[in-house]
Coordinates of C-alpha atoms in Angstrom, one line a residue:
C1 CA -8.7 -1.1 -7.4
I2 CA -7.0 1.1 -10.0
G3 CA -3.3 0.5 -10.5
F4 CA -1.5 3.4 -12.2
V5 CA 1.9 3.5 -14.0
P6 CA 3.1 7.0 -15.1
T7 CA 5.6 6.9 -17.9
M8 CA 7.1 9.2 -20.5
G9 CA 6.6 6.6 -23.2
Y10 CA 9.0 4.8 -25.5
L11 CA 8.2 1.7 -23.4
H12 CA 10.7 -1.1 -22.8
A13 CA 10.8 -4.3 -20.7
G14 CA 11.3 -2.2 -17.5
H15 CA 8.1 -0.4 -18.1
L16 CA 6.3 -3.6 -18.8
S17 CA 7.4 -5.0 -15.5
L18 CA 5.8 -2.0 -13.8
L19 CA 2.5 -2.8 -15.7
R20 CA 2.6 -6.3 -14.4
A21 CA 3.3 -5.2 -10.9
A22 CA 0.3 -2.9 -11.1
R23 CA -1.9 -5.8 -12.4
R24 CA -0.8 -8.0 -9.5
R25 CA -1.7 -5.4 -7.0
G26 CA -5.1 -4.9 -8.5
G27 CA -6.0 -8.5 -9.2
K28 CA -8.1 -9.7 -12.0
A29 CA -11.0 -7.4 -11.1
G30 CA -8.7 -4.3 -10.9
K31 CA -7.9 -1.9 -13.7
V32 CA -4.4 -0.8 -14.9
V33 CA -4.0 2.7 -16.2
V34 CA -0.9 4.0 -18.0
S35 CA 0.0 7.6 -18.7
I36 CA 2.3 8.5 -21.6
Y37 CA 3.5 12.0 -21.4
V38 CA 6.9 13.6 -22.0
N39 CA 6.7 16.3 -19.3
P40 CA 8.4 19.5 -20.4
T41 CA 8.7 21.0 -16.9
Q42 CA 11.2 18.4 -15.7
F43 CA 13.7 19.1 -18.4
G44 CA 16.3 21.8 -18.3
P45 CA 16.8 24.3 -21.2
K46 CA 19.8 22.4 -22.5
E47 CA 18.4 18.9 -21.9
D48 CA 16.9 16.4 -24.4
F49 CA 13.2 17.3 -24.3
P50 CA 12.9 18.0 -28.1
S51 CA 14.7 14.7 -29.0
Y52 CA 13.4 12.5 -26.2
P53 CA 12.3 9.2 -27.9
R54 CA 8.7 9.1 -28.7
D55 CA 6.6 6.4 -30.5
L56 CA 3.0 6.5 -29.3
K57 CA 1.7 3.9 -31.8
R58 CA 4.3 1.4 -30.6
D59 CA 3.6 2.2 -27.0
L60 CA -0.2 1.7 -27.5
N61 CA 0.4 -1.7 -29.1
L62 CA 2.6 -2.8 -26.2
C63 CA -0.1 -1.6 -23.7
R64 CA -2.7 -3.5 -25.6
T65 CA -0.6 -6.7 -25.6
E66 CA -0.1 -6.3 -21.8
G67 CA -3.9 -5.9 -21.2
V68 CA -3.8 -2.3 -20.0
D69 CA -7.3 -1.1 -19.4
A70 CA -6.7 2.6 -20.2
V71 CA -4.0 4.8 -21.6
F72 CA -3.9 8.6 -20.8
A73 CA -1.8 10.4 -23.4
P74 CA -2.5 14.1 -22.8
R75 CA -1.1 17.1 -24.8
D76 CA 0.8 20.0 -23.2
K77 CA -2.2 22.3 -23.3
E78 CA -4.2 19.8 -21.3
M79 CA -1.6 19.3 -18.6
Y80 CA -0.5 23.0 -18.4
P81 CA -3.6 25.1 -19.2
G82 CA -3.4 28.9 -18.8
K83 CA -5.3 32.0 -19.8
T84 CA -3.2 32.3 -22.9
G85 CA -2.4 28.6 -23.3
S86 CA 1.0 27.0 -23.5
R87 CA 3.3 26.5 -26.4
R88 CA 6.8 25.5 -27.4
C89 CA 9.0 28.3 -28.4
E90 CA 12.5 28.9 -29.7
S91 CA 15.3 30.4 -27.6
A92 CA 19.1 30.6 -27.7
D93 CA 19.2 27.2 -26.0
G94 CA 16.9 25.6 -28.5
P95 CA 13.2 24.6 -28.2
R96 CA 11.8 25.4 -24.8
F97 CA 8.4 25.2 -23.2
D98 CA 6.6 28.5 -22.6
K99 CA 4.0 28.1 -19.8
R100 CA 2.1 31.4 -20.2
G101 CA -0.7 31.7 -17.7
Y102 CA 0.4 28.7 -15.6
S103 CA 2.1 29.3 -12.3
T104 CA 1.2 26.6 -9.7
Y105 CA 3.8 23.9 -8.8
V106 CA 4.4 21.2 -6.2
V107 CA 7.8 21.4 -4.5
E108 CA 9.5 18.9 -2.1
E109 CA 12.2 20.7 -0.2
Q110 CA 14.3 18.1 1.5
L111 CA 14.9 14.8 -0.4
S112 CA 15.2 16.7 -3.7
Q113 CA 18.2 18.8 -2.8
G114 CA 21.1 16.4 -3.6
M115 CA 22.1 14.1 -6.5
E116 CA 19.6 14.6 -9.3
G117 CA 18.2 17.7 -7.7
A118 CA 21.6 19.3 -7.5
A119 CA 22.7 18.1 -11.0
R120 CA 19.4 19.1 -12.6
P121 CA 18.0 22.2 -11.0
G122 CA 14.2 22.4 -11.2
H123 CA 13.9 18.8 -12.4
F124 CA 12.1 17.5 -9.3
R125 CA 9.7 20.5 -9.2
G126 CA 8.6 19.4 -12.7
V127 CA 8.3 15.7 -11.6
T128 CA 6.3 16.3 -8.4
T129 CA 4.0 18.8 -10.2
V130 CA 3.1 16.5 -13.1
V131 CA 2.8 13.4 -10.9
A132 CA 0.5 15.3 -8.5
K133 CA -1.6 16.4 -11.5
L134 CA -1.7 12.8 -12.8
F135 CA -2.8 11.5 -9.4
N136 CA -5.6 14.0 -9.3
I137 CA -6.7 13.1 -12.8
V138 CA -6.5 9.3 -12.6
L139 CA -7.4 8.9 -8.9
P140 CA -5.5 5.6 -8.5
D141 CA -5.4 3.3 -5.5
V142 CA -1.9 2.2 -6.2
A143 CA 0.9 3.8 -8.3
V144 CA 4.0 1.9 -9.4
F145 CA 7.4 3.5 -10.0
G146 CA 10.7 1.9 -10.9
A147 CA 13.7 1.6 -8.5
K148 CA 16.1 2.9 -11.2
D149 CA 14.9 6.4 -10.3
W150 CA 15.4 5.8 -6.5
Q151 CA 15.5 9.4 -5.5
Q152 CA 12.4 10.2 -7.5
A153 CA 10.5 7.3 -5.9
A154 CA 11.5 8.5 -2.4
I155 CA 10.3 12.0 -3.3
I156 CA 7.0 10.8 -4.6
K157 CA 6.5 8.7 -1.5
R158 CA 7.2 11.7 0.7
M159 CA 4.9 13.9 -1.4
V160 CA 2.0 11.4 -1.1
A161 CA 2.5 11.2 2.7
D162 CA 2.9 15.0 3.2
L163 CA -0.1 16.0 1.0
N164 CA -2.4 13.1 2.1
F165 CA -2.9 11.5 -1.3
P166 CA -5.1 8.5 -0.7
L167 CA -3.0 5.9 -2.5
K168 CA -0.1 3.5 -2.0
I169 CA 3.3 3.9 -3.8
V170 CA 5.0 0.7 -4.9
V171 CA 8.6 0.7 -6.0
A172 CA 9.4 -2.2 -8.4
P173 CA 12.9 -3.6 -9.0
I174 CA 15.3 -2.4 -11.7
V175 CA 15.2 -4.5 -15.0
R176 CA 18.5 -4.8 -16.7
E177 CA 19.9 -5.7 -20.1
P178 CA 22.0 -8.9 -20.3
D179 CA 25.2 -6.9 -19.7
G180 CA 23.8 -5.4 -16.5
V181 CA 22.9 -1.9 -18.0
A182 CA 19.7 -0.7 -16.4
M183 CA 16.9 -0.4 -19.0
S184 CA 16.1 3.1 -20.1
S185 CA 14.4 4.8 -23.0
R186 CA 17.6 6.9 -23.4
N187 CA 19.6 3.7 -24.2
K188 CA 18.4 4.3 -27.7
Y189 CA 21.0 7.1 -28.0
L190 CA 23.9 4.6 -27.4
V191 CA 25.1 3.7 -30.8
G192 CA 28.3 2.1 -32.0
N193 CA 31.0 1.8 -29.3
L194 CA 29.0 3.8 -26.8
R195 CA 26.7 1.0 -26.0
P196 CA 29.3 -1.4 -24.4
Q197 CA 30.7 1.6 -22.4
A198 CA 27.4 2.1 -20.7
A199 CA 28.2 -1.0 -18.6
V200 CA 30.6 1.1 -16.6
L201 CA 27.8 2.1 -14.3
R202 CA 27.0 -1.4 -13.3
R203 CA 30.7 -2.3 -13.1
S204 CA 31.2 0.6 -10.7
I205 CA 28.4 -0.7 -8.5
Q206 CA 29.8 -4.2 -8.5
V207 CA 33.3 -3.1 -7.5
V208 CA 31.9 -1.0 -4.6
R209 CA 29.6 -3.7 -3.5
Q210 CA 32.5 -6.2 -3.4
T211 CA 34.8 -3.7 -1.6
V212 CA 32.1 -3.1 1.1
A213 CA 31.4 -6.8 1.4
I214 CA 34.9 -7.9 2.2
A215 CA 35.8 -4.9 4.4
K216 CA 36.0 -5.6 8.1
K217 CA 34.7 -2.1 9.0
P218 CA 32.8 0.7 7.2
V219 CA 34.7 2.2 4.3
F220 CA 35.1 6.0 3.9
A221 CA 32.9 7.4 1.2
P222 CA 35.6 9.6 -0.4
K223 CA 37.8 6.5 -0.9
L224 CA 35.0 4.7 -2.8
K225 CA 34.1 7.8 -4.8
A226 CA 37.7 8.0 -5.9
R227 CA 37.6 4.4 -7.0
V228 CA 34.4 5.0 -9.0
R229 CA 36.0 8.0 -10.7
Q230 CA 38.9 5.7 -11.8
I231 CA 36.5 3.1 -13.2
V232 CA 34.5 5.6 -15.1
K233 CA 37.6 7.4 -16.4
A234 CA 38.7 4.1 -18.0
A235 CA 35.8 4.2 -20.4
P236 CA 36.9 6.7 -23.1
A237 CA 33.4 8.2 -23.7
A238 CA 32.3 8.2 -20.1
R239 CA 32.2 11.2 -17.8
L240 CA 31.1 10.9 -14.1
D241 CA 28.4 13.5 -13.2
Y242 CA 28.1 12.3 -9.6
V243 CA 28.3 9.3 -7.3
E244 CA 26.8 9.4 -3.8
F245 CA 26.3 7.0 -0.8
F246 CA 23.3 7.6 1.4
D247 CA 20.6 6.3 3.7
P248 CA 18.0 4.6 1.4
E249 CA 15.1 6.2 3.4
T250 CA 16.2 9.7 4.3
L251 CA 18.7 10.1 1.4
K252 CA 21.1 11.7 3.9
P253 CA 24.7 11.3 2.6
A254 CA 26.8 8.7 4.3
T255 CA 30.4 9.5 5.3
K256 CA 31.1 5.9 6.0
V257 CA 29.7 3.1 3.8
A258 CA 28.7 -0.3 5.1
H259 CA 26.2 -3.0 4.5
G260 CA 22.7 -1.4 4.0
T261 CA 24.0 1.9 2.6
H262 CA 22.6 2.9 -0.8
M263 CA 24.7 4.0 -3.8
A264 CA 23.6 6.1 -6.8
L265 CA 25.5 7.5 -9.7
A266 CA 25.0 9.4 -13.0
V267 CA 27.4 9.1 -15.9
F268 CA 27.5 10.7 -19.3
I269 CA 28.2 8.2 -22.1
G270 CA 29.0 10.6 -24.9
K271 CA 26.1 13.0 -24.7
T272 CA 23.7 10.5 -23.1
R273 CA 23.3 10.8 -19.4
L274 CA 22.5 7.5 -17.6
I275 CA 21.7 6.8 -13.9
D276 CA 21.8 3.7 -11.8
N277 CA 21.7 2.8 -8.1
S278 CA 21.9 -0.2 -5.8
W279 CA 21.6 -1.2 -2.2
L280 CA 25.0 -2.3 -0.9

């Protein structure tokens, strides 16, 4: 059994929990494979692709410590080959990725429309394309994804079902810092007084969860969204990108929120964009 964990590197405890989940699935006789690749096609032109944290030597040491059997760390030209190759180029928006000669993509058309899909046009096209390619290269029996990217995991599960990939998708729980902030490679950007303000995401979830728990009937989503906006606004460096309430399977937005509804939000802390989600 081959257990596979696709990552963009700069590994943290959340990633390591995925490696352990893959090992448990495969057993002692199984193999765990990790990919480390910062995929350019899932970044927008003004996003942090050039500055995304990278430390391959550190990542390899962590993988070795965790007993990973193989690490796949491809270069851009290996993942996006073309007749004239591929290269990074400069534009008015900064460094971008020029995929000359490459024109085939995988697109999921329903679950990818809202939330991250609406906030980051083209993001999920890049995600589904690179994950499909990684599945074809590694040929795993099981692939493990983190619940922090709930919408991404749902889309990957749908892609696997729709395109008949012969593997099982496992979604592992979110791993959090002591203050409740979901672990993310982008947390590195949070310096000085920005770091404590990141807790506003978890605090928003907790307030909504408590509100729903004590309510005698479903709560209207607009009321909860307004409350979340107030909570986020109280943090000086925070700016709400979106908050949504939805069915955890179909991702269909909910007009009334009750026990079993899922919540997701994205918040800018300074220039750093963080996401979080929770079942209510």
